[in-house]
mmCIF file of C-alpha atoms and ligand atoms in Angstrom:
data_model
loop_
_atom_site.group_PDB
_atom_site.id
_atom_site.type_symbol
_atom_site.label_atom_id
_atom_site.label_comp_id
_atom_site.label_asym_id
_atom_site.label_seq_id
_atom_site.Cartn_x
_atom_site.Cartn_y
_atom_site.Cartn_z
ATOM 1 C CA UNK U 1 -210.629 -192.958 115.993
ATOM 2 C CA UNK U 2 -209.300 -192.032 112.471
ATOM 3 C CA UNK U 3 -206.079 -192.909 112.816
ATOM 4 C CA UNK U 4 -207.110 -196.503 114.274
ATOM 5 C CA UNK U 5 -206.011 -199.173 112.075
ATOM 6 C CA UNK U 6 -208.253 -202.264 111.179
ATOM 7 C CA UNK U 7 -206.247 -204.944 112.466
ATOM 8 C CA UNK U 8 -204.151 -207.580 110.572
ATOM 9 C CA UNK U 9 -204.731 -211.417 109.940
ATOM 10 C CA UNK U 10 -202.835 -214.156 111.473
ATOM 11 C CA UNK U 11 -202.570 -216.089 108.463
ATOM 12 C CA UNK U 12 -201.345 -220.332 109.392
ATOM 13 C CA UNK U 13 -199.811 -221.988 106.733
ATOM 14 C CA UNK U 14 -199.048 -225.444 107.669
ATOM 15 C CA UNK U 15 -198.481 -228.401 105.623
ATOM 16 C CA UNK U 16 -196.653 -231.674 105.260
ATOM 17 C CA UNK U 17 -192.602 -231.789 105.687
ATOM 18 C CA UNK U 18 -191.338 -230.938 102.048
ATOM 19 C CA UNK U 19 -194.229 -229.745 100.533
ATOM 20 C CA UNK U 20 -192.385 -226.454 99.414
ATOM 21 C CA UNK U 21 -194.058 -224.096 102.700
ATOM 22 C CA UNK U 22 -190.694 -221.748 103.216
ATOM 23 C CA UNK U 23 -190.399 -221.243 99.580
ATOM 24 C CA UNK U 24 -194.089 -219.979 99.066
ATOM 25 C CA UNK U 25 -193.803 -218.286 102.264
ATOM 26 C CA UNK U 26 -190.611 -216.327 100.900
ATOM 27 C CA UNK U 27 -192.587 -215.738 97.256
ATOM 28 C CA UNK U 28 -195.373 -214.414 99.154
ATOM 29 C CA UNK U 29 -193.504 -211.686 101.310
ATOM 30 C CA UNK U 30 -191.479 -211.062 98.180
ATOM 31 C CA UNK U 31 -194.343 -210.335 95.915
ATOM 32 C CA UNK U 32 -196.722 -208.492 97.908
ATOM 33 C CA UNK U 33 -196.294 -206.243 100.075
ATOM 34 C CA UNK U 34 -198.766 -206.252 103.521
ATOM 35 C CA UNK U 35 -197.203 -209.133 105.219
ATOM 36 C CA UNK U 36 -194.751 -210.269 107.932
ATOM 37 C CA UNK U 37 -193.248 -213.410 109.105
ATOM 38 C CA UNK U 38 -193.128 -214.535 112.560
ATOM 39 C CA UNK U 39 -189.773 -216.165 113.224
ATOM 40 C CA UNK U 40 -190.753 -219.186 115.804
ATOM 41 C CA UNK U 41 -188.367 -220.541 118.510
ATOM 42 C CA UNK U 42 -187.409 -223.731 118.204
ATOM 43 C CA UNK U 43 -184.757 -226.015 120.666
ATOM 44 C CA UNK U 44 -183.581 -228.000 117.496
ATOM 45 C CA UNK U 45 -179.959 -227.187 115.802
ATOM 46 C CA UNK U 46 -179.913 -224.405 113.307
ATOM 47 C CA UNK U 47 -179.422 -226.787 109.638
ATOM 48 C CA UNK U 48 -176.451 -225.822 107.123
ATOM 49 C CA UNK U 49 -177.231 -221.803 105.963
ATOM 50 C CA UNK U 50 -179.846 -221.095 108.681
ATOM 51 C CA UNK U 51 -179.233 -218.244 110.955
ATOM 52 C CA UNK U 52 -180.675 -217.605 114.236
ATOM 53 C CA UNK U 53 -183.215 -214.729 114.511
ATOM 54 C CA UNK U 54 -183.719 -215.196 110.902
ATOM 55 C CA UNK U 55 -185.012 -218.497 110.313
ATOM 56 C CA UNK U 56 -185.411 -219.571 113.984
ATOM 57 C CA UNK U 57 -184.690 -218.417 117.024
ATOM 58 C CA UNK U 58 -182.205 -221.120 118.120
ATOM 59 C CA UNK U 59 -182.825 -221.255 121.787
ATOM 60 C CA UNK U 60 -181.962 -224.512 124.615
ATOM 61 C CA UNK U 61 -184.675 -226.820 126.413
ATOM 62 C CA UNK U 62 -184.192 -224.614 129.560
ATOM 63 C CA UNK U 63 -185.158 -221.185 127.512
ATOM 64 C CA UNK U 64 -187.318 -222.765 125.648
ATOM 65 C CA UNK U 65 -189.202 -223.860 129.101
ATOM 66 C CA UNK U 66 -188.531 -220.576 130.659
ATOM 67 C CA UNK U 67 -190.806 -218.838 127.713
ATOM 68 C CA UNK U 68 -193.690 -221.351 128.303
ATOM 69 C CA UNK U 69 -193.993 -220.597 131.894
ATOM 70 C CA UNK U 70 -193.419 -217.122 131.614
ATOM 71 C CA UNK U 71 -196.631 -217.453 128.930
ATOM 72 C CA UNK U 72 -194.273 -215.995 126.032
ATOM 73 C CA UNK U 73 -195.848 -217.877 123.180
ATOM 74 C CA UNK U 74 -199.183 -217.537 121.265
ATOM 75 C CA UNK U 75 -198.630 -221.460 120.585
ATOM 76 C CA UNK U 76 -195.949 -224.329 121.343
ATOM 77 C CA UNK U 77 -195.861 -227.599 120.168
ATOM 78 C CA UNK U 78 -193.907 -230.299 120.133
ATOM 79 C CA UNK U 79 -192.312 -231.913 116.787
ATOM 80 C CA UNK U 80 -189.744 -234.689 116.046
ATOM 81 C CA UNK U 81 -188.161 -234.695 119.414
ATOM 82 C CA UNK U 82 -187.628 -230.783 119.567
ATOM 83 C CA UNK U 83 -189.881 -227.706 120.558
ATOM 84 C CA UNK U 84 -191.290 -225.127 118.465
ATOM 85 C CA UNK U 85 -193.126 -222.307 119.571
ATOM 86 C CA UNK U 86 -194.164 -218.368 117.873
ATOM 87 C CA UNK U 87 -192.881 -215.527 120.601
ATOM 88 C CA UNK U 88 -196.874 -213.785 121.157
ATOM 89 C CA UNK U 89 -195.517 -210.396 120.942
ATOM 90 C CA UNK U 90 -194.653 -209.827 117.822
ATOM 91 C CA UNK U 91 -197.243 -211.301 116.266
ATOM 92 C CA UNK U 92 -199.936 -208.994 118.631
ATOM 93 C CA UNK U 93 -197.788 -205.913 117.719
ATOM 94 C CA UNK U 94 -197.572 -206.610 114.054
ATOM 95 C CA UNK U 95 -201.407 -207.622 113.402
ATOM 96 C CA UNK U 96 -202.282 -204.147 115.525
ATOM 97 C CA UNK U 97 -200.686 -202.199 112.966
ATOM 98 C CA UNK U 98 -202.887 -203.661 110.493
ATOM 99 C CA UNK U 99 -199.915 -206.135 108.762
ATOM 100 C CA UNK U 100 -200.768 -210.106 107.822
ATOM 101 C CA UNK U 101 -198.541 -211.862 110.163
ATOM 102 C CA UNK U 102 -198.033 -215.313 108.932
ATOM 103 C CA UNK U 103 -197.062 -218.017 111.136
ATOM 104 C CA UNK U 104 -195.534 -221.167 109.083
ATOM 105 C CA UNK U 105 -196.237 -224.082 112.268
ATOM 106 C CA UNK U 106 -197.662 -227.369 112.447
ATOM 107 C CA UNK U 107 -201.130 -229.128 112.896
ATOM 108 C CA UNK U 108 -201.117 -228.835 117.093
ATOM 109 C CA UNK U 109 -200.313 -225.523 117.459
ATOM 110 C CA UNK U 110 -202.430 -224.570 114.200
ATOM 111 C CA UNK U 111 -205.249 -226.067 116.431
ATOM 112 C CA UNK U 112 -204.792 -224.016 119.318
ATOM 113 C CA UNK U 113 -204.492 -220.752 117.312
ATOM 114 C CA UNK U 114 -207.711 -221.796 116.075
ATOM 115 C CA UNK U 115 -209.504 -222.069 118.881
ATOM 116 C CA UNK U 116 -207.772 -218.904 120.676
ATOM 117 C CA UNK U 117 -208.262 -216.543 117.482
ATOM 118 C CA UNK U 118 -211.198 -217.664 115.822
ATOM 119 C CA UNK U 119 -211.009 -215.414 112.717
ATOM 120 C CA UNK U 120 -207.094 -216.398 112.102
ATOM 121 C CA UNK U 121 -207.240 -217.888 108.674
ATOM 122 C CA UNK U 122 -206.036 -221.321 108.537
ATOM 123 C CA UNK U 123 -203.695 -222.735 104.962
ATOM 124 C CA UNK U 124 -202.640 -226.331 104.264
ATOM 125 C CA UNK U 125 -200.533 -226.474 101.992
ATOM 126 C CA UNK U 126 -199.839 -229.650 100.412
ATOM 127 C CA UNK U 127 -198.625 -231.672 97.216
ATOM 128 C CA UNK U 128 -200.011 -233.306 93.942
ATOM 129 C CA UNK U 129 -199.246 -236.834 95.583
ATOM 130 C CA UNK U 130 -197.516 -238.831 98.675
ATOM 131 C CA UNK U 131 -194.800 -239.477 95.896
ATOM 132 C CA UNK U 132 -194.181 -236.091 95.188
ATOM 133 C CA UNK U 133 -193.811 -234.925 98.852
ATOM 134 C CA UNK U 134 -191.533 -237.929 99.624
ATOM 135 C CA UNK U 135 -189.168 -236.973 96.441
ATOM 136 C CA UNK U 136 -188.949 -233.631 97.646
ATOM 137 C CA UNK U 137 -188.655 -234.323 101.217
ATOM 138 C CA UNK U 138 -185.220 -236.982 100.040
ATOM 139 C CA UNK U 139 -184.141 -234.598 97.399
ATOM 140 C CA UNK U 140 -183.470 -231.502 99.745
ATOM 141 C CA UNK U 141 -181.163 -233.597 101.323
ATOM 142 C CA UNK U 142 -181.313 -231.774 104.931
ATOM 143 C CA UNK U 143 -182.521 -234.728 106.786
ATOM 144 C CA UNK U 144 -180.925 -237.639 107.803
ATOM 145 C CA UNK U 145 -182.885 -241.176 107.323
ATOM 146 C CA UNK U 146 -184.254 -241.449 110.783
ATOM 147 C CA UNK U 147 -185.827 -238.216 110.540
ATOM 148 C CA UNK U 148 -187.359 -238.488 107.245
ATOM 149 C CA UNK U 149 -188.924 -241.788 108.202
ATOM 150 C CA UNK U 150 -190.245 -239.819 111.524
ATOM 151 C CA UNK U 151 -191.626 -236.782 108.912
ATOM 152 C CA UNK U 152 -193.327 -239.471 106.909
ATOM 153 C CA UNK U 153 -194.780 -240.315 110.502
ATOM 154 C CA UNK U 154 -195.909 -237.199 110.884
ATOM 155 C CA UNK U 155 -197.315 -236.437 107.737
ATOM 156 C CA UNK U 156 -199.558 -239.380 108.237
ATOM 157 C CA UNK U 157 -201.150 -238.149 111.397
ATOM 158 C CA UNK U 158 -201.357 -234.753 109.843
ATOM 159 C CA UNK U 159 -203.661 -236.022 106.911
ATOM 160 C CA UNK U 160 -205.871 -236.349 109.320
ATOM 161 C CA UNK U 161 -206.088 -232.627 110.318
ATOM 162 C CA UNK U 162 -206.608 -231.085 107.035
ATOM 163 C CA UNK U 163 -210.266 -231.078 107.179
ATOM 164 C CA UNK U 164 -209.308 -228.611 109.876
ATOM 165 C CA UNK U 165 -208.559 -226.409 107.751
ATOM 166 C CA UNK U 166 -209.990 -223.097 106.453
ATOM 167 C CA UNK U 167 -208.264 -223.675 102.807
ATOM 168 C CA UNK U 168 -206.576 -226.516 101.191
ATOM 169 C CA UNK U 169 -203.421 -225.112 98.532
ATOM 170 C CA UNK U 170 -201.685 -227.623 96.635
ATOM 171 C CA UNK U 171 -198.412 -226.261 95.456
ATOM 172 C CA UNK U 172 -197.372 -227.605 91.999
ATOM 173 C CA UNK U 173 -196.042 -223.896 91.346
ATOM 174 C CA UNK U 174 -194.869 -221.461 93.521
ATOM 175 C CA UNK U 175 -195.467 -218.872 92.179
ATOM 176 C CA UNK U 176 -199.069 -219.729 91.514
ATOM 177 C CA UNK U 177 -199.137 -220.864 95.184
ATOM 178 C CA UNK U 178 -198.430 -217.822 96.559
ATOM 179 C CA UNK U 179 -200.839 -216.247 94.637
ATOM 180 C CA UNK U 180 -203.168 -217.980 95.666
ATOM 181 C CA UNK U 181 -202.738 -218.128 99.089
ATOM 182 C CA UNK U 182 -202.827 -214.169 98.585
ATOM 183 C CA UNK U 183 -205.777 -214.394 97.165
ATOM 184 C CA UNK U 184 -207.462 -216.264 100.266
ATOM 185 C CA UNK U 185 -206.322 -213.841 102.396
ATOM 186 C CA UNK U 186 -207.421 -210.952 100.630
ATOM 187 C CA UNK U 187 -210.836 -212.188 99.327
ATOM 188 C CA UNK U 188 -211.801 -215.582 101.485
ATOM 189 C CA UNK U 189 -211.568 -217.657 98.550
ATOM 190 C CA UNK U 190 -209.599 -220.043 96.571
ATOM 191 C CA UNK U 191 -207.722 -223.200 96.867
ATOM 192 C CA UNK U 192 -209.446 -226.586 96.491
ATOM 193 C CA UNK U 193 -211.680 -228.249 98.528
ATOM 194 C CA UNK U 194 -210.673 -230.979 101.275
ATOM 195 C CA UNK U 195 -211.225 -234.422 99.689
ATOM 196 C CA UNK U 196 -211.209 -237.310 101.834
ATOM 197 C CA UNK U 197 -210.270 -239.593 99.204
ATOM 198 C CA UNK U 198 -207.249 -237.582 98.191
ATOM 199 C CA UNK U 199 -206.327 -238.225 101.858
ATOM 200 C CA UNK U 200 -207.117 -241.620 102.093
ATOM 201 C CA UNK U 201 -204.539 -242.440 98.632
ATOM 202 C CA UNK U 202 -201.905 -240.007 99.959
ATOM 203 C CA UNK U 203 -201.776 -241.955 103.778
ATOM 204 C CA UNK U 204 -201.469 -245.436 101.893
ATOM 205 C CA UNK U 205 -199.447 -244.305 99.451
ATOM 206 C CA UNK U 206 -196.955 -242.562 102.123
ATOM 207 C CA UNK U 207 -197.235 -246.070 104.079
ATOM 208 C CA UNK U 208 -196.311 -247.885 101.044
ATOM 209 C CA UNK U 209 -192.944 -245.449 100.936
ATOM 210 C CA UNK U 210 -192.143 -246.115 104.939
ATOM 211 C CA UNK U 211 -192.469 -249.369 104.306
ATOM 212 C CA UNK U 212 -190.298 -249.343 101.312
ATOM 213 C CA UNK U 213 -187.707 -247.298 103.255
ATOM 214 C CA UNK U 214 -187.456 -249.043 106.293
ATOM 215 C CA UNK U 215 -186.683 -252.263 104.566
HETATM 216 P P1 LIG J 301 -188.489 -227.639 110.502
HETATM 217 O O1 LIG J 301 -187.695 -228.385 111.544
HETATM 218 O O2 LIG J 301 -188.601 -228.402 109.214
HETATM 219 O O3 LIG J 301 -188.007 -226.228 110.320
HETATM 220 O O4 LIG J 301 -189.972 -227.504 111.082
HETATM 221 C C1 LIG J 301 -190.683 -228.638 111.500
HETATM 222 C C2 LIG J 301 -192.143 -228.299 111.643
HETATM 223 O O5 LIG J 301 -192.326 -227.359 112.703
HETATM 224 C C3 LIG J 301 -192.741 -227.648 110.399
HETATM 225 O O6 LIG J 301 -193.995 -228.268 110.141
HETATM 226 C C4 LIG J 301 -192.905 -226.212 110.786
HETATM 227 O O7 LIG J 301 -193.983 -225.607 110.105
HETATM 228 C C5 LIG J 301 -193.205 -226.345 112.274
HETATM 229 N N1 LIG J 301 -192.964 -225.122 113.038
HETATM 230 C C6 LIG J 301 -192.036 -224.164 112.831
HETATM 231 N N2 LIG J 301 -192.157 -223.192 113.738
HETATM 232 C C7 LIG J 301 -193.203 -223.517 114.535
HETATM 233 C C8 LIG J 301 -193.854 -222.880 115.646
HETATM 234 O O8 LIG J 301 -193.503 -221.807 116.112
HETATM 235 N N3 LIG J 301 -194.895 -223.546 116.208
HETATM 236 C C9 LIG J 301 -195.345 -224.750 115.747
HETATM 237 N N4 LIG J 301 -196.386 -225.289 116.353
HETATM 238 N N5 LIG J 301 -194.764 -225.362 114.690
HETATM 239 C C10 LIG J 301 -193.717 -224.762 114.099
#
């Protein structure tokens, strides 16, 4: 048995469109050294810069359908018109050999990690305000209209998850987001506590900003 490895964490880190995720998901495999990323499938088109089996496996409906059935993924959801879904093997392979795999997905499929691997460790990851989110959201400028509105859709029904949550993060800077999300994973503590007023101001406050876009 000495050479048997204690196995690694599946860490989630979800969080609202634009909150900044891939960029403390980058800092974090940058700046310490013990964990992996899963690269998920997805059936939407690869965005300016984005490679496949780098960012995303860029796969069509029909593969994407062929995994599902042939019980590929630890998780699949579906997300602005498209599928997404994390390929099971390499995150089982990866956590055996004692690494932190971390899975950057949404709410649904966060949910059904949950329930399948209870002692995954579950991240939101979220903004100091609706306003901020939205201004970073516009200001990446990957997104057309239409699909911002439908991410400011989103966000509003995934408010509502982040009790379910293990930790809340808010990242004002990355590099103290990443540390602290390191720190969670290491330890079991840090980030903030889940507020339900904070929610309540940043679901009316994202409203206001549909409204205000849709116009
Ligand atoms: P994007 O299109 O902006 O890359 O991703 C849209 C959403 O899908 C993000 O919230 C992202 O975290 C989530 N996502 C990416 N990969 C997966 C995955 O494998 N499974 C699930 N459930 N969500 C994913």
């Amino acid at each position: 048995m000495a050479d048997e490895k204690r196995p690694g964490k599946i860490v989630i880190i979800s969080g609202f469109s634009g909150v900044g995720k891939g960029t403390v998901v980058k800092k974090l495999l940058q700046d310490f050294g013990h964990y992996v990323l899963s690269v998920s499938m997805t059936t939407r088109k690869p965005r300016e810069g984005e490679k496949d089996g780098v960012n995303y496996y860029f796969v069509t409906n029909e593969k994407f359908e062929n995994m599902i059935v042939e019980d590929g993924f630890l998780e699949h959801a579906g997300y602005a018109d498209h599928y997404y879904g994390t390929p099971k093997d390499f995150v089982i392979r990866n956590t055996r050999e004692g690494k932190n795999v971390i899975l950057e997905i949404e709410v649904q499929g966060a949910m059904q990690i949950k329930e399948k691997y209870p002692d995954a460790v579950l991240i939101f990851i979220t903004t100091p305000s609706a306003r901020e989110m939205a201004k970073r959201l516009i200001g990446r400028k990957t997104e057309t209209h239409d699909q911002i509105l439908r991410r400011f859709k989103r966000a509003i029904e995934e408010a509502e998850h982040m009790k379910d949550y293990d930790f809340i993060v808010i990242n004002d800077k990355i590099e103290d987001c990443a540390r602290e999300v390191n720190r969670i994973v290491e330890k079991n503590e840090g980030g903030v506590r889940y507020d339900p007023q904070y929610k309540k101001e940043f679901i009316s406050d994202l409203l206001e900003i549909i409204k205000k876009h849709t116009e």
